Short mmCIF file of C-alpha atoms in Angstrom, two decimals:
data_model
loop_
_atom_site.label_atom_id
_atom_site.label_comp_id
_atom_site.label_asym_id
_atom_site.label_seq_id
_atom_site.Cartn_x
_atom_site.Cartn_y
_atom_site.Cartn_z
CA MET A 9 119.71 113.29 7.90
CA LYS A 10 119.36 109.83 6.58
CA SER A 11 121.91 109.77 4.05
CA ILE A 12 124.55 111.37 6.83
CA LYS A 13 124.05 108.57 9.06
CA LEU A 14 124.36 105.78 6.42
CA PHE A 15 127.46 107.46 5.11
CA ILE A 16 128.84 107.41 8.78
CA GLY A 17 127.83 103.95 9.41
CA ILE A 18 129.61 102.95 5.91
CA LEU A 19 132.61 104.79 7.38
CA VAL A 20 132.99 103.07 10.48
CA LEU A 21 132.50 99.45 9.01
CA ALA A 22 135.23 100.12 6.76
CA VAL A 23 137.80 101.57 9.23
CA GLY A 24 136.99 98.37 11.53
CA GLY A 25 137.66 96.34 8.72
CA PHE A 26 140.59 97.67 7.69
CA PHE A 27 142.13 97.33 11.57
CA THR A 28 140.70 93.72 11.57
CA VAL A 29 142.53 93.00 8.54
CA TYR A 30 146.05 94.80 9.51
CA ASN A 31 145.85 92.91 12.92
CA PHE A 32 145.26 89.62 11.52
CA ALA A 33 148.23 90.31 8.91
CA LYS A 34 150.44 91.33 11.68
CA SER A 35 149.94 88.17 13.47
CA CYS A 36 150.41 85.83 10.69
CA ASP A 37 153.55 88.01 10.10
CA ASP A 38 154.71 87.65 13.93
CA ILE A 39 154.21 83.83 13.48
CA HIS A 40 156.28 83.49 10.31
CA ASN A 41 158.98 85.28 12.13
CA ILE A 42 158.91 83.09 15.41
CA GLY A 43 159.31 80.17 13.04
CA LYS A 44 162.73 81.74 11.32
CA LEU A 45 163.93 82.88 14.68
CA GLN A 46 163.32 79.33 16.26
CA ALA A 47 165.52 77.99 13.08
CA VAL A 48 168.37 80.21 13.29
CA MET A 49 168.63 79.41 17.11
CA LYS A 50 168.64 75.81 16.36
CA GLN A 51 171.20 76.55 13.86
CA HIS A 52 173.18 78.21 16.07
CA GLN A 53 172.91 76.68 19.45
CA ALA A 54 176.51 75.52 20.13
CA ILE A 55 179.33 77.67 18.52
CA SER A 56 183.11 76.83 19.85
CA VAL A 57 185.51 79.35 20.14
CA GLN A 58 189.36 77.82 20.35
CA TYR A 59 191.41 80.57 22.28
CA LEU A 60 195.14 79.59 22.89
CA SER A 61 195.43 75.91 24.38
CA ASN A 62 191.89 76.26 26.26
CA THR A 63 188.53 75.35 24.51
CA TYR A 64 185.84 77.59 25.37
CA ARG A 65 181.98 76.57 24.17
CA VAL A 66 179.58 79.58 24.08
CA ASN A 67 175.64 78.42 23.83
CA THR A 68 172.93 80.69 22.82
CA SER A 69 169.94 81.12 25.13
CA GLU A 70 167.03 78.80 24.26
CA THR A 71 164.79 81.36 25.58
CA ILE A 72 163.81 84.46 23.58
CA ARG A 73 164.06 87.67 25.14
CA ASP A 74 161.21 90.20 26.67
CA LYS A 75 159.27 92.10 23.88
CA GLY A 76 161.09 95.19 22.97
CA ASP A 77 164.46 93.48 22.93
CA GLU A 78 166.55 92.83 19.70
CA ILE A 79 167.61 89.41 19.05
CA LEU A 80 171.03 89.06 17.98
CA ALA A 81 171.83 85.79 16.43
CA ILE A 82 175.23 84.66 16.70
CA SER A 83 177.17 83.43 13.45
CA SER A 84 180.51 82.28 12.99
CA HIS A 85 180.40 84.45 9.87
CA LYS A 86 178.34 87.23 10.76
CA LYS A 87 176.18 88.93 13.06
CA GLU A 88 172.22 89.25 12.13
CA ALA A 89 169.90 91.17 14.07
CA GLY A 90 166.31 89.58 13.94
CA PRO A 91 163.09 91.84 14.30
CA ILE A 92 161.17 92.65 17.48
CA VAL A 93 159.07 89.93 18.59
CA SER A 94 156.05 89.84 21.07
CA VAL A 95 157.14 86.92 23.18
CA GLU A 96 157.37 86.96 27.09
CA GLY A 97 159.76 84.77 28.67
CA PRO A 98 162.93 85.57 30.91
CA VAL A 99 166.22 87.04 29.75
CA GLN A 100 169.05 84.73 30.08
CA GLU A 101 172.61 85.48 28.95
CA PRO A 102 174.93 83.27 26.81
CA MET A 103 177.00 80.81 29.11
CA ILE A 104 180.58 80.22 28.70
CA GLU A 105 181.79 76.41 29.79
CA HIS A 106 185.45 76.11 30.43
CA LEU A 107 186.32 73.12 29.38
CA GLN A 108 190.11 72.53 31.45
CA LEU A 109 192.77 70.70 30.60
CA SER A 110 193.98 68.16 33.16
CA PRO A 111 196.24 69.53 35.86
CA GLU A 112 199.02 67.40 34.32
CA GLU A 113 198.65 69.01 30.94
CA ILE A 114 198.60 72.19 32.49
CA ALA A 115 201.59 71.65 34.40
CA ASN A 116 203.57 70.42 31.38
CA ASN A 117 202.41 73.43 29.41
CA GLU A 118 203.60 76.03 32.16
CA HIS A 119 206.71 73.77 32.57
CA ALA A 120 207.60 74.26 28.98
CA GLU A 121 206.97 77.75 28.94
CA LYS A 122 209.00 78.48 32.19
CA MET A 123 211.69 76.68 30.33
CA ARG A 124 211.43 78.60 26.96
CA GLU A 125 211.67 81.83 29.07
CA ARG A 126 214.82 80.68 30.84
CA GLU A 127 216.51 79.51 27.66
CA GLN A 128 215.64 83.01 25.93
CA THR A 129 217.12 84.60 29.35
CA TRP A 130 220.08 82.72 29.56
CA ASN A 131 221.07 83.42 26.02
CA GLU A 132 220.55 86.79 26.53
CA LEU A 133 222.95 86.95 29.51
CA ILE A 134 225.72 85.25 27.65
CA ALA A 135 225.33 87.40 24.97
CA SER A 136 225.75 90.57 27.26
CA GLN A 137 228.86 88.93 28.57
CA ASN A 138 230.56 89.18 25.00
CA THR A 139 229.44 92.57 24.08
CA THR A 140 230.79 94.54 27.20
CA VAL A 141 234.10 95.70 28.27
CA LYS A 142 235.50 93.52 31.01
CA ARG A 143 237.26 94.76 34.02
CA LYS A 144 238.38 93.26 37.59
CA GLN A 145 235.88 93.66 39.89
CA LEU A 146 235.63 93.24 43.89
CA PRO A 147 233.66 90.34 44.95
CA ARG A 148 229.63 90.84 45.07
CA LEU A 149 229.30 87.46 46.85
CA ILE A 150 231.59 86.08 49.87
CA GLY A 151 230.86 82.73 51.36
CA ILE A 152 232.32 83.22 54.93
CA GLY A 153 231.86 79.27 56.19
CA VAL A 154 231.10 77.12 57.87
CA GLU A 155 234.00 74.52 57.42
CA LYS A 156 232.60 71.13 56.27
CA CYS A 157 229.09 72.48 56.02
CA GLY A 158 228.57 72.41 52.54
CA THR A 159 230.36 75.76 51.21
CA HIS A 160 231.98 73.66 48.30
CA ALA A 161 228.71 72.29 47.47
CA PHE A 162 227.27 75.70 47.55
CA LEU A 163 229.51 77.16 44.97
CA HIS A 164 229.38 74.41 42.58
CA PHE A 165 225.45 74.33 42.59
CA LEU A 166 225.68 78.16 41.92
CA GLU A 167 228.57 78.52 39.37
CA PRO A 168 226.75 77.17 36.36
CA HIS A 169 224.73 80.45 36.52
CA PRO A 170 225.93 82.97 33.36
CA LEU A 171 226.26 85.87 35.73
CA ILE A 172 228.54 83.95 38.29
CA LYS A 173 231.81 84.05 38.44
CA VAL A 174 234.10 82.21 41.03
CA ILE A 175 237.68 83.60 41.62
CA LYS A 176 240.37 81.09 40.36
CA LYS A 177 241.98 80.68 43.96
CA ILE A 178 238.48 79.54 45.65
CA GLU A 179 239.53 80.34 48.79
CA ALA A 180 241.31 84.04 48.89
CA HIS A 181 242.15 84.10 52.51
CA PHE A 182 242.88 87.63 51.98
CA PHE A 183 240.95 89.38 55.42
CA ASP A 184 242.33 86.49 57.51
CA GLU A 185 245.82 86.18 56.65
CA ARG A 186 246.73 89.55 54.58
CA SER A 187 244.27 91.68 56.50
CA THR A 188 246.64 94.62 56.62
CA ALA A 189 247.36 94.68 52.68
CA PRO A 190 246.21 97.24 50.41
CA ILE A 191 242.62 96.38 49.14
CA SER A 192 244.49 96.70 45.52
CA GLU A 193 246.17 93.58 46.18
CA TYR A 194 242.69 91.85 46.91
CA LEU A 195 241.47 93.10 43.72
CA SER A 196 244.59 91.90 41.81
CA MET A 197 243.02 88.13 42.64
CA MET A 198 239.69 88.84 40.92
CA PRO A 199 238.77 87.65 37.65
CA GLU A 200 238.15 90.39 34.50
CA VAL A 201 234.24 90.12 33.92
CA SER A 202 231.51 92.31 32.49
CA PRO A 203 229.63 94.80 34.79
CA ASN A 204 226.78 93.00 35.23
CA THR A 205 228.38 89.53 36.60
CA ALA A 206 228.90 88.48 40.10
CA VAL A 207 231.97 87.86 41.45
CA MET A 208 232.18 85.18 44.41
CA GLU A 209 234.90 84.16 46.78
CA LYS A 210 234.53 81.96 49.78
CA THR A 211 236.64 81.37 52.88
CA PRO A 212 235.32 79.41 55.48
CA ALA A 213 237.96 80.92 58.02
CA TYR A 214 236.47 84.11 57.96
CA PHE A 215 233.70 83.26 60.23
CA SER A 216 235.56 81.78 63.02
CA PHE A 217 239.05 82.54 62.67
CA PRO A 218 241.16 85.49 63.60
CA PRO A 219 241.54 88.28 63.64
CA TYR A 220 238.48 89.73 64.99
CA GLY A 221 237.73 92.50 63.11
CA ILE A 222 237.15 90.56 59.74
CA PRO A 223 233.45 91.85 59.54
CA LYS A 224 234.67 95.14 59.95
CA LEU A 225 237.32 94.82 57.51
CA ILE A 226 235.09 93.37 54.81
CA LYS A 227 232.33 95.95 55.15
CA ALA A 228 234.58 98.69 54.88
CA ASN A 229 236.34 97.72 51.93
CA VAL A 230 233.81 95.78 49.77
CA PRO A 231 230.75 97.39 51.04
CA GLN A 232 228.52 95.97 48.14
CA ALA A 233 229.32 92.51 48.88
CA LYS A 234 226.75 90.35 50.39
CA ILE A 235 227.30 87.45 52.80
CA VAL A 236 226.39 83.91 52.45
CA LEU A 237 226.73 81.72 55.95
CA ILE A 238 226.10 77.72 55.70
CA LEU A 239 225.70 76.62 59.47
CA CYS A 240 225.19 72.59 60.07
CA GLU A 241 224.35 70.64 63.19
CA PRO A 242 227.83 71.08 64.81
CA ALA A 243 228.43 67.58 66.46
CA LYS A 244 228.59 65.98 63.10
CA ARG A 245 230.43 68.79 61.91
CA VAL A 246 233.33 67.97 64.23
CA TYR A 247 233.47 64.43 63.10
CA SER A 248 233.63 65.55 59.26
CA ASP A 249 236.31 67.94 59.98
CA PHE A 250 238.41 65.39 61.86
CA VAL A 251 237.86 63.11 58.77
CA HIS A 252 238.95 66.20 56.46
CA GLU A 253 242.05 66.51 58.64
CA TRP A 254 243.30 63.34 58.55
CA ALA A 255 242.61 63.16 54.61
CA TRP A 256 244.54 66.34 54.22
CA TYR A 257 247.72 65.13 56.25
CA ASN A 258 247.76 62.03 54.00
CA ILE A 259 247.70 64.02 50.52
CA SER A 260 250.32 67.02 51.86
CA HIS A 261 251.72 65.58 54.97
CA HIS A 262 250.87 69.21 56.56
CA TRP A 263 251.51 68.91 60.29
CA SER A 264 248.35 70.07 62.37
CA GLY A 265 248.68 67.86 65.13
CA ILE A 266 246.08 65.65 63.82
CA HIS A 267 248.25 62.68 63.35
CA GLN A 268 248.47 62.14 67.00
CA PHE A 269 244.92 60.96 67.03
CA GLN A 270 244.06 57.63 65.21
CA THR A 271 240.31 57.65 66.10
CA ILE A 272 237.67 60.81 66.69
CA HIS A 273 237.37 59.08 70.42
CA ASP A 274 241.03 59.48 71.15
CA TYR A 275 240.83 63.46 69.68
CA LEU A 276 237.51 64.17 71.91
CA LYS A 277 239.17 62.51 75.17
CA LYS A 278 241.94 65.06 75.00
CA TYR A 279 239.95 68.36 74.03
CA LEU A 280 236.70 67.75 75.29
CA PRO A 281 237.39 68.44 78.99
CA LYS A 282 240.07 71.34 77.59
CA VAL A 283 237.46 73.28 75.61
CA THR A 284 234.57 72.77 77.98
CA SER A 285 236.15 74.25 81.05
CA SER A 286 236.72 77.16 79.21
CA PHE A 287 233.28 77.88 77.08
CA VAL A 288 230.69 75.53 78.12
CA PRO A 289 227.67 76.38 78.91
CA TYR A 290 227.34 79.32 76.77
CA ASN A 291 227.00 82.66 78.95
CA GLU A 292 225.69 85.75 77.58
CA THR A 293 227.40 87.99 80.14
CA ARG A 294 230.78 87.00 79.06
CA ALA A 295 230.17 85.93 75.58
CA PRO A 296 232.20 89.32 73.99
CA GLY A 297 235.25 87.76 76.09
CA ASP A 298 234.66 84.28 75.11
CA THR A 299 234.99 84.98 71.52
CA LEU A 300 238.20 86.79 71.74
CA ARG A 301 239.66 83.76 74.09
CA VAL A 302 238.26 81.49 71.17
CA LEU A 303 240.16 83.48 68.43
CA GLN A 304 243.32 83.15 70.68
CA HIS A 305 242.90 79.54 71.12
CA HIS A 306 242.73 79.27 67.26
CA SER A 307 245.80 80.61 66.97
CA SER A 308 247.76 78.91 69.54
CA ASP A 309 246.14 75.63 69.46
CA TYR A 310 244.96 74.77 66.14
CA MET A 311 243.22 71.34 66.88
CA SER A 312 240.97 72.86 69.42
CA THR A 313 239.26 74.65 66.48
CA LEU A 314 237.45 71.43 65.68
CA LEU A 315 235.24 71.87 68.47
CA THR A 316 235.17 75.92 68.99
CA THR A 317 234.12 76.46 65.30
CA GLY A 318 230.74 74.97 66.39
CA PHE A 319 230.32 77.99 68.81
CA TYR A 320 228.18 79.69 66.19
CA ALA A 321 226.66 81.94 68.52
CA LEU A 322 229.82 83.52 69.66
CA HIS A 323 231.18 83.99 66.14
CA LEU A 324 227.94 85.30 64.60
CA LYS A 325 227.64 88.20 67.13
CA ARG A 326 230.60 89.83 65.79
CA TRP A 327 228.99 89.60 62.23
CA LEU A 328 225.65 90.79 62.83
CA LYS A 329 227.61 94.39 64.41
CA TYR A 330 228.03 95.03 60.65
CA TYR A 331 225.50 92.77 58.35
CA ASN A 332 221.64 92.18 58.81
CA ASP A 333 219.05 89.92 56.78
CA SER A 334 219.46 92.26 53.87
CA ASP A 335 223.15 91.40 53.05
CA MET A 336 223.48 88.49 54.84
CA MET A 337 222.07 85.04 54.05
CA VAL A 338 222.25 82.16 56.54
CA VAL A 339 221.68 78.83 55.12
CA ASP A 340 220.77 75.40 57.06
CA GLY A 341 223.14 73.05 55.34
CA SER A 342 220.84 70.09 55.78
CA GLU A 343 218.61 72.26 53.51
CA LEU A 344 221.27 72.44 51.16
CA PHE A 345 222.01 68.88 51.28
CA ASN A 346 218.34 67.65 50.57
CA ASP A 347 216.88 70.86 48.47
CA PRO A 348 219.78 72.46 46.71
CA GLY A 349 217.78 73.83 44.13
CA GLY A 350 215.46 75.67 46.58
CA VAL A 351 218.42 77.08 47.93
CA MET A 352 219.75 78.41 44.71
CA GLU A 353 216.51 79.91 43.73
CA ARG A 354 216.84 81.72 46.98
CA VAL A 355 220.24 82.84 46.85
CA GLN A 356 219.52 84.16 43.08
CA ASP A 357 216.84 86.48 44.53
CA PHE A 358 219.21 87.59 47.19
CA ILE A 359 222.28 88.75 45.07
CA ASP A 360 219.37 90.38 42.95
CA ILE A 361 220.36 88.21 39.30
CA PRO A 362 217.90 86.39 36.88
CA LYS A 363 216.73 83.56 38.20
CA VAL A 364 217.62 81.05 35.55
CA LEU A 365 218.59 78.08 37.91
CA PHE A 366 215.73 76.22 39.14
CA ARG A 367 214.65 73.57 41.89
CA GLU A 368 214.34 70.77 39.15
CA ASP A 369 217.54 71.14 37.88
CA TYR A 370 219.07 69.51 40.76
CA VAL A 371 218.68 65.69 40.76
CA ARG A 372 219.90 62.97 43.41
CA ASP A 373 222.46 60.73 42.38
CA SER A 374 221.26 57.02 43.34
CA LYS A 375 224.52 55.54 43.94
CA THR A 376 225.87 58.56 46.50
CA GLY A 377 222.89 60.12 47.75
CA PHE A 378 224.25 63.51 46.81
CA PHE A 379 222.76 65.92 44.25
CA CYS A 380 224.03 66.97 41.04
CA TYR A 381 223.35 69.69 38.86
CA LYS A 382 221.63 68.30 35.77
CA GLU A 383 222.96 70.64 32.71
CA TRP A 384 219.53 71.47 30.85
CA ASN A 385 221.63 72.92 28.09
CA ASN A 386 224.00 69.60 27.58
CA ASN A 387 221.93 66.86 27.01
CA GLY A 388 221.33 66.60 30.55
CA ARG A 389 224.57 65.70 31.74
CA LEU A 390 225.04 65.31 35.44
CA ASN A 391 227.58 67.59 36.97
CA CYS A 392 228.41 66.00 40.46
CA LEU A 393 230.69 67.07 43.18
CA PRO A 394 233.91 65.36 43.25
CA SER A 395 234.22 62.14 45.49
CA ASN A 396 236.59 63.85 48.27
CA LYS A 397 233.65 66.14 48.94
CA GLN A 398 231.55 62.86 49.98
CA ARG A 399 233.47 61.45 52.61
CA THR A 400 231.49 61.21 55.61
CA ARG A 401 227.90 61.63 54.27
CA SER A 402 227.89 59.61 51.04
CA LYS A 403 226.19 56.29 50.37
CA THR A 404 229.81 54.81 49.28
CA SER A 405 231.72 56.60 51.94
CA THR A 406 234.61 54.47 53.45
CA SER A 407 234.90 56.35 56.60
CA ASN A 408 234.40 54.75 60.09
CA PRO A 409 230.70 55.44 61.27
CA PHE A 410 230.37 57.98 63.93
CA PRO A 411 229.53 56.38 67.44
CA GLU A 412 226.06 57.07 68.36
CA GLU A 413 227.07 57.51 71.78
CA THR A 414 229.93 59.81 71.10
CA LEU A 415 227.71 61.77 68.71
CA GLN A 416 225.07 62.28 71.69
CA HIS A 417 228.02 63.54 74.18
CA LEU A 418 228.78 65.90 71.40
CA LYS A 419 225.21 67.28 70.89
CA ASP A 420 225.06 67.51 74.94
CA PHE A 421 228.17 69.39 74.48
CA TYR A 422 226.83 72.17 72.10
CA LYS A 423 223.29 72.41 73.60
CA THR A 424 223.45 75.62 75.06
CA HIS A 425 225.20 77.21 72.26
CA ASN A 426 222.89 75.79 69.76
CA GLU A 427 219.91 77.50 71.68
CA ALA A 428 221.85 80.77 71.82
CA LEU A 429 222.45 80.69 68.00
CA PHE A 430 218.28 80.12 67.36
CA LYS A 431 217.69 82.70 69.73
CA LEU A 432 220.00 85.39 67.48
CA LEU A 433 218.32 83.76 63.93
CA GLY A 434 214.90 83.79 65.23
CA ARG A 435 214.41 79.96 64.08
CA ARG A 436 215.27 76.76 64.74
CA LEU A 437 217.93 74.89 62.33
CA TRP A 438 218.51 71.38 63.96
CA GLU A 439 217.04 69.57 67.31
CA SER A 440 219.73 70.65 69.84
#
């Protein structure tokens, strides 16, 4: 019996000693591993990763994960899984700090990418023009006016687009002067182009001259065409039109009646009372009849058109019977004058062609005050409007200034017509 108790005692001592030694060895091993782990953490504390043009820094956590988690040491060469350790502490995920470029650097990078994409698209469009069969096409874009509001400038700024082709005779005058002719005659005036090209013509007389049915004729014969209408403050437009008529008379000696008036004041003295008695103020009830009578005046007394062209609401009503915002774009002439690039960006969307003309392509000429198109693919050459399109608004204009008192008188004359226009459009274009 004593021998059995002795044996059991020895066995207990042996087992206890074994576990004591085991625990001691294990603790030493853990301490050793913690030291190794700390060394690895210090070695890989900051690892930089370069992605495109932006730099990101990955910081490994300085806190060891909870017991039971696997420690992953991030290496620029390989990933090493560390052993499980028994150390308490909160879990902290690796943090990513975005080291941003300056706003100027970002803007420069974005602009460079935009220009690269433009050049690629531009070259593809040019190539497409040379690989497809060309034929005559009816216009996809028709400018209908208004005269002296920037219709030529609009065409000048849009024409550089590879998919825009302007007819040789810029103003076709088909629907006002040959409205009864077959549409094949109109087609014969068009250039031969590739299928994806948008042909454009502009005839400002379409908007405000007879016959009354011009909008219906265009819609029926050229249904795919979209309409661009440029409107400008009508009082100033009168003066610009007066100067234009005198310039045209001096060049062509074509009689229009302008030669009998030496100044704008002389003209207004005769025609303001005449037109006022018939059409001012604007009257919604009699508007349809007024439109017809205005067109009759255009036929019988051309000089009255300098004033009656500015009755925009009367003329616009007949167009709105056939066109809406989806196929008619109304442009503020002052916006075209001050921000042609912004207008060009919108019109490219309007006629659904790739946008390759941008706001920054148009720069102001310090001498004239007018914008020019900066040819990005021709060493930045400036393509400016001809001087005969800058008679009254250019800094270098030699025209007599429009007397302020006369200008205000005309603004009062157009006031009710302007308000009617703004109501039709749902927006104000200028102060009336």
